[in-house]
Every structure is written in C-alpha cells, then in structure tokens.
mmCIF file of C-alpha atoms and ligand atoms in Angstrom:
data_model
loop_
_atom_site.group_PDB
_atom_site.id
_atom_site.type_symbol
_atom_site.label_atom_id
_atom_site.label_comp_id
_atom_site.label_asym_id
_atom_site.label_seq_id
_atom_site.Cartn_x
_atom_site.Cartn_y
_atom_site.Cartn_z
ATOM 1 C CA UNK A 1 -12.706 48.988 35.277
ATOM 2 C CA UNK A 2 -15.482 48.656 32.780
ATOM 3 C CA UNK A 3 -13.978 49.356 29.346
ATOM 4 C CA UNK A 4 -16.470 49.890 26.522
ATOM 5 C CA UNK A 5 -15.212 50.307 22.973
ATOM 6 C CA UNK A 6 -17.338 51.994 20.316
ATOM 7 C CA UNK A 7 -16.694 52.404 16.590
ATOM 8 C CA UNK A 8 -16.745 56.201 16.812
ATOM 9 C CA UNK A 9 -16.697 59.228 19.100
ATOM 10 C CA UNK A 10 -20.402 59.934 18.600
ATOM 11 C CA UNK A 11 -21.368 56.595 20.155
ATOM 12 C CA UNK A 12 -19.001 57.297 23.052
ATOM 13 C CA UNK A 13 -20.794 60.625 23.655
ATOM 14 C CA UNK A 14 -24.197 58.985 23.420
ATOM 15 C CA UNK A 15 -23.341 56.309 25.976
ATOM 16 C CA UNK A 16 -21.789 58.945 28.268
ATOM 17 C CA UNK A 17 -24.891 61.125 28.051
ATOM 18 C CA UNK A 18 -27.018 58.049 28.787
ATOM 19 C CA UNK A 19 -25.095 57.507 32.028
ATOM 20 C CA UNK A 20 -25.621 61.140 33.067
ATOM 21 C CA UNK A 21 -29.313 60.784 32.276
ATOM 22 C CA UNK A 22 -29.534 57.538 34.266
ATOM 23 C CA UNK A 23 -27.862 59.268 37.224
ATOM 24 C CA UNK A 24 -30.402 62.116 37.045
ATOM 25 C CA UNK A 25 -33.267 59.616 37.112
ATOM 26 C CA UNK A 26 -31.938 57.989 40.269
ATOM 27 C CA UNK A 27 -30.848 61.275 41.852
ATOM 28 C CA UNK A 28 -32.283 64.506 40.362
ATOM 29 C CA UNK A 29 -30.117 66.519 42.770
ATOM 30 C CA UNK A 30 -26.895 64.732 41.774
ATOM 31 C CA UNK A 31 -23.499 66.373 42.170
ATOM 32 C CA UNK A 32 -21.488 66.229 38.956
ATOM 33 C CA UNK A 33 -17.792 66.660 38.348
ATOM 34 C CA UNK A 34 -17.277 68.203 34.919
ATOM 35 C CA UNK A 35 -14.261 68.344 32.619
ATOM 36 C CA UNK A 36 -13.310 70.765 29.879
ATOM 37 C CA UNK A 37 -11.251 70.001 26.758
ATOM 38 C CA UNK A 38 -12.151 68.714 23.343
ATOM 39 C CA UNK A 39 -13.342 65.258 24.373
ATOM 40 C CA UNK A 40 -16.486 65.965 26.450
ATOM 41 C CA UNK A 41 -17.907 68.569 24.021
ATOM 42 C CA UNK A 42 -19.924 65.943 22.119
ATOM 43 C CA UNK A 43 -21.297 64.626 25.422
ATOM 44 C CA UNK A 44 -22.376 68.130 26.480
ATOM 45 C CA UNK A 45 -24.054 68.677 23.092
ATOM 46 C CA UNK A 46 -25.975 65.475 23.503
ATOM 47 C CA UNK A 47 -27.098 66.500 27.005
ATOM 48 C CA UNK A 48 -28.221 69.894 25.689
ATOM 49 C CA UNK A 49 -30.310 68.073 23.057
ATOM 50 C CA UNK A 50 -31.824 65.836 25.719
ATOM 51 C CA UNK A 51 -32.573 68.884 27.857
ATOM 52 C CA UNK A 52 -34.255 70.666 24.934
ATOM 53 C CA UNK A 53 -36.317 67.545 24.313
ATOM 54 C CA UNK A 54 -37.511 67.777 27.934
ATOM 55 C CA UNK A 55 -35.811 64.515 28.890
ATOM 56 C CA UNK A 56 -33.348 65.861 31.466
ATOM 57 C CA UNK A 57 -33.203 68.711 33.929
ATOM 58 C CA UNK A 58 -30.157 69.993 35.782
ATOM 59 C CA UNK A 59 -32.235 72.395 37.897
ATOM 60 C CA UNK A 60 -31.474 70.570 41.143
ATOM 61 C CA UNK A 61 -27.893 69.578 40.384
ATOM 62 C CA UNK A 62 -24.605 70.998 41.606
ATOM 63 C CA UNK A 63 -21.351 70.835 39.673
ATOM 64 C CA UNK A 64 -17.646 71.039 40.361
ATOM 65 C CA UNK A 65 -15.204 71.385 37.504
ATOM 66 C CA UNK A 66 -11.873 69.649 37.615
ATOM 67 C CA UNK A 67 -9.662 72.621 36.997
ATOM 68 C CA UNK A 68 -9.197 76.259 36.106
ATOM 69 C CA UNK A 69 -6.264 78.286 34.852
ATOM 70 C CA UNK A 70 -4.506 80.578 37.249
ATOM 71 C CA UNK A 71 -3.864 84.139 36.114
ATOM 72 C CA UNK A 72 -6.686 84.739 33.661
ATOM 73 C CA UNK A 73 -9.980 86.307 34.726
ATOM 74 C CA UNK A 74 -13.144 84.197 34.773
ATOM 75 C CA UNK A 75 -14.718 86.308 32.010
ATOM 76 C CA UNK A 76 -11.777 85.790 29.637
ATOM 77 C CA UNK A 77 -12.825 83.574 26.689
ATOM 78 C CA UNK A 78 -9.963 81.164 27.518
ATOM 79 C CA UNK A 79 -11.053 80.513 31.110
ATOM 80 C CA UNK A 80 -12.616 77.157 31.821
ATOM 81 C CA UNK A 81 -15.582 79.042 33.299
ATOM 82 C CA UNK A 82 -16.181 80.582 29.866
ATOM 83 C CA UNK A 83 -15.698 77.197 28.227
ATOM 84 C CA UNK A 84 -18.380 75.633 30.448
ATOM 85 C CA UNK A 85 -20.798 78.513 29.829
ATOM 86 C CA UNK A 86 -20.224 78.354 26.082
ATOM 87 C CA UNK A 87 -20.359 74.581 25.724
ATOM 88 C CA UNK A 88 -22.940 73.643 28.315
ATOM 89 C CA UNK A 89 -24.226 75.835 31.158
ATOM 90 C CA UNK A 90 -25.761 78.488 28.874
ATOM 91 C CA UNK A 91 -28.073 75.891 27.310
ATOM 92 C CA UNK A 92 -29.319 73.917 30.309
ATOM 93 C CA UNK A 93 -31.259 74.818 33.432
ATOM 94 C CA UNK A 94 -28.456 74.436 35.967
ATOM 95 C CA UNK A 95 -28.443 77.282 38.536
ATOM 96 C CA UNK A 96 -25.303 79.332 37.926
ATOM 97 C CA UNK A 97 -24.580 79.643 41.650
ATOM 98 C CA UNK A 98 -24.486 75.853 41.902
ATOM 99 C CA UNK A 99 -21.679 75.572 39.339
ATOM 100 C CA UNK A 100 -18.177 75.702 40.771
ATOM 101 C CA UNK A 101 -14.666 75.905 39.355
ATOM 102 C CA UNK A 102 -11.455 76.146 41.374
ATOM 103 C CA UNK A 103 -10.901 79.737 40.296
ATOM 104 C CA UNK A 104 -8.639 82.191 42.039
ATOM 105 C CA UNK A 105 -9.916 85.766 42.169
ATOM 106 C CA UNK A 106 -7.554 88.664 41.537
ATOM 107 C CA UNK A 107 -5.486 89.291 44.686
ATOM 108 C CA UNK A 108 -6.575 86.030 46.368
ATOM 109 C CA UNK A 109 -3.883 83.627 47.622
ATOM 110 C CA UNK A 110 -4.097 80.674 45.178
ATOM 111 C CA UNK A 111 -2.901 78.286 47.873
ATOM 112 C CA UNK A 112 -6.105 78.886 49.787
ATOM 113 C CA UNK A 113 -8.351 77.995 46.851
ATOM 114 C CA UNK A 114 -7.761 74.227 47.010
ATOM 115 C CA UNK A 115 -8.738 73.622 50.652
ATOM 116 C CA UNK A 116 -11.820 75.878 50.236
ATOM 117 C CA UNK A 117 -12.836 73.935 47.096
ATOM 118 C CA UNK A 118 -12.472 70.618 48.926
ATOM 119 C CA UNK A 119 -14.707 71.966 51.679
ATOM 120 C CA UNK A 120 -17.379 72.997 49.156
ATOM 121 C CA UNK A 121 -17.337 69.527 47.590
ATOM 122 C CA UNK A 122 -17.729 67.952 51.029
ATOM 123 C CA UNK A 123 -20.541 70.338 51.958
ATOM 124 C CA UNK A 124 -22.383 69.378 48.749
ATOM 125 C CA UNK A 125 -22.219 65.730 49.817
ATOM 126 C CA UNK A 126 -19.377 64.648 47.507
ATOM 127 C CA UNK A 127 -19.377 64.023 43.763
ATOM 128 C CA UNK A 128 -21.785 61.398 42.447
ATOM 129 C CA UNK A 129 -20.510 61.221 38.882
ATOM 130 C CA UNK A 130 -17.154 62.583 37.771
ATOM 131 C CA UNK A 131 -16.547 63.038 34.048
ATOM 132 C CA UNK A 132 -12.904 62.846 32.979
ATOM 133 C CA UNK A 133 -10.851 63.145 29.827
ATOM 134 C CA UNK A 134 -7.260 61.944 29.676
ATOM 135 C CA UNK A 135 -4.174 63.807 28.565
ATOM 136 C CA UNK A 136 -1.789 62.387 26.014
ATOM 137 C CA UNK A 137 0.643 62.001 28.948
ATOM 138 C CA UNK A 138 -1.919 60.220 31.139
ATOM 139 C CA UNK A 139 -2.941 63.246 33.193
ATOM 140 C CA UNK A 140 -6.413 63.559 34.709
ATOM 141 C CA UNK A 141 -7.501 67.063 35.608
ATOM 142 C CA UNK A 142 -4.182 68.859 35.525
ATOM 143 C CA UNK A 143 -2.505 66.184 37.613
ATOM 144 C CA UNK A 144 0.570 65.820 35.474
ATOM 145 C CA UNK A 145 2.877 62.778 35.570
ATOM 146 C CA UNK A 146 4.681 62.577 38.948
ATOM 147 C CA UNK A 147 1.643 64.094 40.775
ATOM 148 C CA UNK A 148 1.092 62.478 44.143
ATOM 149 C CA UNK A 149 -1.619 59.850 43.951
ATOM 150 C CA UNK A 150 -2.763 61.210 47.337
ATOM 151 C CA UNK A 151 -2.956 64.837 46.140
ATOM 152 C CA UNK A 152 -5.825 67.210 46.899
ATOM 153 C CA UNK A 153 -6.984 70.335 45.048
ATOM 154 C CA UNK A 154 -3.974 72.629 44.629
ATOM 155 C CA UNK A 155 -1.857 74.709 42.277
ATOM 156 C CA UNK A 156 -0.020 72.713 39.588
ATOM 157 C CA UNK A 157 2.586 73.681 37.042
ATOM 158 C CA UNK A 158 1.645 72.414 33.591
ATOM 159 C CA UNK A 159 4.095 70.347 31.564
ATOM 160 C CA UNK A 160 5.490 71.609 28.299
ATOM 161 C CA UNK A 161 3.476 68.943 26.493
ATOM 162 C CA UNK A 162 0.179 70.078 28.070
ATOM 163 C CA UNK A 163 0.991 73.700 27.254
ATOM 164 C CA UNK A 164 1.593 72.689 23.633
ATOM 165 C CA UNK A 165 -1.607 70.617 23.485
ATOM 166 C CA UNK A 166 -3.668 73.543 24.818
ATOM 167 C CA UNK A 167 -1.891 76.332 22.915
ATOM 168 C CA UNK A 168 -4.560 76.116 20.173
ATOM 169 C CA UNK A 169 -6.905 77.931 22.568
ATOM 170 C CA UNK A 170 -4.640 80.981 22.792
ATOM 171 C CA UNK A 171 -3.950 83.460 20.036
ATOM 172 C CA UNK A 172 -0.413 84.476 19.019
ATOM 173 C CA UNK A 173 1.099 86.754 21.683
ATOM 174 C CA UNK A 174 -1.765 86.002 24.097
ATOM 175 C CA UNK A 175 -0.871 85.124 27.703
ATOM 176 C CA UNK A 176 -1.094 81.354 28.236
ATOM 177 C CA UNK A 177 -0.999 80.445 31.931
ATOM 178 C CA UNK A 178 1.598 77.902 33.007
ATOM 179 C CA UNK A 179 -0.212 77.299 36.282
ATOM 180 C CA UNK A 180 -3.634 75.915 37.046
ATOM 181 C CA UNK A 181 -5.627 74.866 40.076
ATOM 182 C CA UNK A 182 -6.785 71.292 39.781
ATOM 183 C CA UNK A 183 -8.711 68.806 41.855
ATOM 184 C CA UNK A 184 -6.205 66.384 43.294
ATOM 185 C CA UNK A 185 -6.007 62.709 42.445
ATOM 186 C CA UNK A 186 -7.369 61.727 45.867
ATOM 187 C CA UNK A 187 -10.199 64.235 45.363
ATOM 188 C CA UNK A 188 -11.123 62.633 42.031
ATOM 189 C CA UNK A 189 -10.909 59.164 43.572
ATOM 190 C CA UNK A 190 -13.592 60.103 46.123
ATOM 191 C CA UNK A 191 -16.241 60.488 43.407
ATOM 192 C CA UNK A 192 -18.753 57.642 43.651
ATOM 193 C CA UNK A 193 -18.747 56.871 39.937
ATOM 194 C CA UNK A 194 -16.098 57.929 37.421
ATOM 195 C CA UNK A 195 -16.738 58.183 33.707
ATOM 196 C CA UNK A 196 -13.614 58.619 31.591
ATOM 197 C CA UNK A 197 -13.945 59.381 27.886
ATOM 198 C CA UNK A 198 -11.102 59.062 25.378
ATOM 199 C CA UNK A 199 -11.353 59.455 21.630
ATOM 200 C CA UNK A 200 -8.832 59.629 18.811
ATOM 201 C CA UNK A 201 -5.619 57.813 18.049
ATOM 202 C CA UNK A 202 -3.432 60.250 19.981
ATOM 203 C CA UNK A 203 -4.987 58.879 23.191
ATOM 204 C CA UNK A 204 -4.215 55.204 22.431
ATOM 205 C CA UNK A 205 -0.937 55.104 24.384
ATOM 206 C CA UNK A 206 -2.368 56.852 27.450
ATOM 207 C CA UNK A 207 -5.487 54.623 27.446
ATOM 208 C CA UNK A 208 -3.366 51.444 27.300
ATOM 209 C CA UNK A 209 -1.165 52.654 30.183
ATOM 210 C CA UNK A 210 -4.189 53.677 32.218
ATOM 211 C CA UNK A 211 -6.076 50.390 31.830
ATOM 212 C CA UNK A 212 -3.300 47.811 31.499
ATOM 213 C CA UNK A 213 -0.143 49.458 32.797
ATOM 214 C CA UNK A 214 1.142 49.470 36.343
ATOM 215 C CA UNK A 215 -0.409 51.923 38.801
ATOM 216 C CA UNK A 216 2.080 54.739 38.769
ATOM 217 C CA UNK A 217 2.296 58.458 39.394
ATOM 218 C CA UNK A 218 3.956 58.640 35.981
ATOM 219 C CA UNK A 219 0.560 57.820 34.452
ATOM 220 C CA UNK A 220 -1.849 59.513 36.889
ATOM 221 C CA UNK A 221 -4.936 57.985 35.224
ATOM 222 C CA UNK A 222 -3.667 54.486 36.117
ATOM 223 C CA UNK A 223 -4.775 55.154 39.717
ATOM 224 C CA UNK A 224 -8.339 54.629 38.479
ATOM 225 C CA UNK A 225 -7.567 50.896 38.567
ATOM 226 C CA UNK A 226 -7.974 51.251 42.353
ATOM 227 C CA UNK A 227 -11.460 52.802 42.132
ATOM 228 C CA UNK A 228 -14.415 50.470 42.497
ATOM 229 C CA UNK A 229 -16.686 52.091 39.916
ATOM 230 C CA UNK A 230 -15.041 53.391 36.762
ATOM 231 C CA UNK A 231 -16.500 53.336 33.263
ATOM 232 C CA UNK A 232 -14.021 53.961 30.451
ATOM 233 C CA UNK A 233 -15.647 54.793 27.117
ATOM 234 C CA UNK A 234 -13.311 54.825 24.118
ATOM 235 C CA UNK A 235 -13.595 54.855 20.366
ATOM 236 C CA UNK A 236 -11.710 52.374 18.157
ATOM 237 C CA UNK A 237 -8.671 54.604 17.526
ATOM 238 C CA UNK A 238 -8.219 55.293 21.258
ATOM 239 C CA UNK A 239 -8.579 51.549 21.990
ATOM 240 C CA UNK A 240 -5.862 50.569 19.523
ATOM 241 C CA UNK A 241 -3.197 49.877 22.194
ATOM 242 C CA UNK A 242 -5.333 47.633 24.435
ATOM 243 C CA UNK A 243 -4.097 44.043 24.638
ATOM 244 C CA UNK A 244 -7.199 42.630 26.356
ATOM 245 C CA UNK A 245 -9.594 44.213 23.938
ATOM 246 C CA UNK A 246 -11.345 40.945 23.075
ATOM 247 C CA UNK A 247 -12.020 40.306 26.759
ATOM 248 C CA UNK A 248 -13.537 43.795 27.291
ATOM 249 C CA UNK A 249 -15.933 43.187 24.390
ATOM 250 C CA UNK A 250 -16.904 39.804 25.804
ATOM 251 C CA UNK A 251 -17.441 41.257 29.304
ATOM 252 C CA UNK A 252 -19.634 44.002 27.851
ATOM 253 C CA UNK A 253 -21.840 41.527 26.046
ATOM 254 C CA UNK A 254 -22.272 39.620 29.306
ATOM 255 C CA UNK A 255 -23.034 42.846 31.221
ATOM 256 C CA UNK A 256 -25.587 43.882 28.612
ATOM 257 C CA UNK A 257 -27.319 40.528 28.940
ATOM 258 C CA UNK A 258 -27.513 41.025 32.727
ATOM 259 C CA UNK A 259 -28.894 44.557 32.333
ATOM 260 C CA UNK A 260 -31.504 43.379 29.835
ATOM 261 C CA UNK A 261 -32.597 40.711 32.270
ATOM 262 C CA UNK A 262 -32.447 42.596 35.572
ATOM 263 C CA UNK A 263 -32.176 46.315 34.692
ATOM 264 C CA UNK A 264 -29.246 48.604 35.459
ATOM 265 C CA UNK A 265 -27.932 48.414 38.972
ATOM 266 C CA UNK A 266 -27.034 51.408 41.124
ATOM 267 C CA UNK A 267 -25.472 51.031 44.518
ATOM 268 C CA UNK A 268 -27.937 53.699 45.767
ATOM 269 C CA UNK A 269 -30.973 51.559 44.817
HETATM 270 C C1 F6R B 1 -9.922 69.246 31.400
HETATM 271 C C2 F6R B 1 -8.900 68.391 31.993
HETATM 272 C C3 F6R B 1 -7.909 67.630 31.187
HETATM 273 C C4 F6R B 1 -8.444 67.083 29.864
HETATM 274 C C5 F6R B 1 -7.340 66.390 29.079
HETATM 275 C C6 F6R B 1 -7.817 65.933 27.722
HETATM 276 O O1 F6R B 1 -10.731 69.852 32.400
HETATM 277 O O2 F6R B 1 -8.874 68.328 33.165
HETATM 278 O O3 F6R B 1 -7.404 66.571 31.957
HETATM 279 O O4 F6R B 1 -9.488 66.200 30.127
HETATM 280 O O5 F6R B 1 -6.254 67.264 28.916
HETATM 281 O O6 F6R B 1 -8.123 67.057 26.949
HETATM 282 P P1 F6R B 1 -8.810 66.909 25.520
HETATM 283 O O7 F6R B 1 -10.172 66.379 25.771
HETATM 284 O O8 F6R B 1 -8.827 68.305 24.969
HETATM 285 O O9 F6R B 1 -7.946 65.970 24.741
#
C-alpha cells in the first residue's frame, strides 16, 4: 500500500483529483468506481473545477458507484443517485446513461440486482480506478465487519453504527433504509487501481487497522493489503494511529524522487 499523509483534507482532495486527471490522460475512456459520503466531496469539487477550466473531460468515461440504498426511489434527495448528481454528475460532461448505481427499481427482486451489476462492470471492461472512503468500523462500500472477503455485489444489512453515522442525511420521522446494495469486497478488489481517502480524527482507528492490522473480515478495508495497487491518502488527524508513519513519509520522498526523474509509471504504458 502506498500511504500518503497530508497536513489537511484539502491537500488529500487535490492529490486524489490529480490521480483521476492522470488516469484520464492515459485513458480518456476510463471506467471509474465512485463513492458517496462526506469524504470524496472535496475531490469531486476539485474535479468540477478542473473540468470548468477545460483540463479534464469525462465525456468518454463510464462509472459504477459502490452502493445504493434499498427502498428509496432514485429521485429521492437521500438516494446515492441524487447525491452523485448534486455533488458531481450535474457539473461535468459525463453521459448520464454511462453512470451506474446498484439501484433496485420498485417491484424488482433486489437479489437479482447484484449479479446484473457485476455483469455490467465486466461488460464495461472492469474498473480502472476505484475511489473509496472508509467507515469508522472499517467498512468499504457497505461491506460491514464480518462481510465475506470473497463477496460480490449483493444486499447488505447496515450496522447500527453505520445507520447512526448516516442518520444526519435523514430528517426526523423520515424513512432511513436499513438495507443497501453494495459492490462486494471481491468486486472492489478487481479494480485495477484503488484510491482510498480518509480524513478526520474519527477515521484514525479504522485507518490504522486497515493499513497495519491483520487482514480480517472484521475490518473489511484490511483486505486492501492484498491488492497490488492501492493508494491511501489521509490527512494528519486520520493518520494519528499509524505506527509506521515515519516510514511512509520516507517512502513517499523516495517515490517522488523517482517520479521526478522518470515520470509517473502506469502499468498500461
Ligand atoms: C459510500 C460508501 C461508504 C463511505 C464510508 C465513509 O459510497 O460506500 O463506505 O465511503 O461510510 O463515509 P464518509 O465519507 O461519509 O465518512
């Protein structure tokens, strides 16, 4: 894992946006995996700015979101579809029909959504760059602790903790779904490059368990240790629990020196 620690969340977003931009240069028709939640908002804003400046285009890209609630319509303001429109899609040139979320239409069997979503990802050629946040409990997507590390896109029951964390998005008396459809852990692991962002002190424990803890279904993000190309971007507060922090800084300085000398390296080159 490449762990890069920045003084603040803004720098994390800037570096993340830079990686998306670099991917678009190499592959203008890249397939992205997008996340919702508080963390990637700054990254999306940055990408919108870069798009407005004429520096990036999403016109040829395809996207697959990690997850979607089950039981609320796509046009509800709390759906992840609405979140993506509001925070990103409405301001860039991505073709709406190329943006996908694992949504279950009214009357559809939710158990059929996962396999169909997997098929769509395969048909698009797989995900080139998957953006992830991390839950306080170590979840990625809505793969809660105890999720199979071999899981595929499916229906998941959310933990009490996740429901509490996300309750801010629902008004008093409003229906908050307890179920979601999420990409599985094995699905996420098939992405060619994974970019995980974590900011704020309440992520410090999860980040330490993900990077330095044992690989365990009880911290689903720890499975990323087994992926060959993961970039973890964190701010200082989220890095507070890392024991090898000094080493990550040293490794980054060495990597930077290599990039300055030889340019960034992509396996596709
Ligand atoms: C969102 C998702 C979740 C979030 C995680 C962190 O699509 O899949 O795993 O990334 O819950 O959420 P925030 O960024 O709100 O702390």
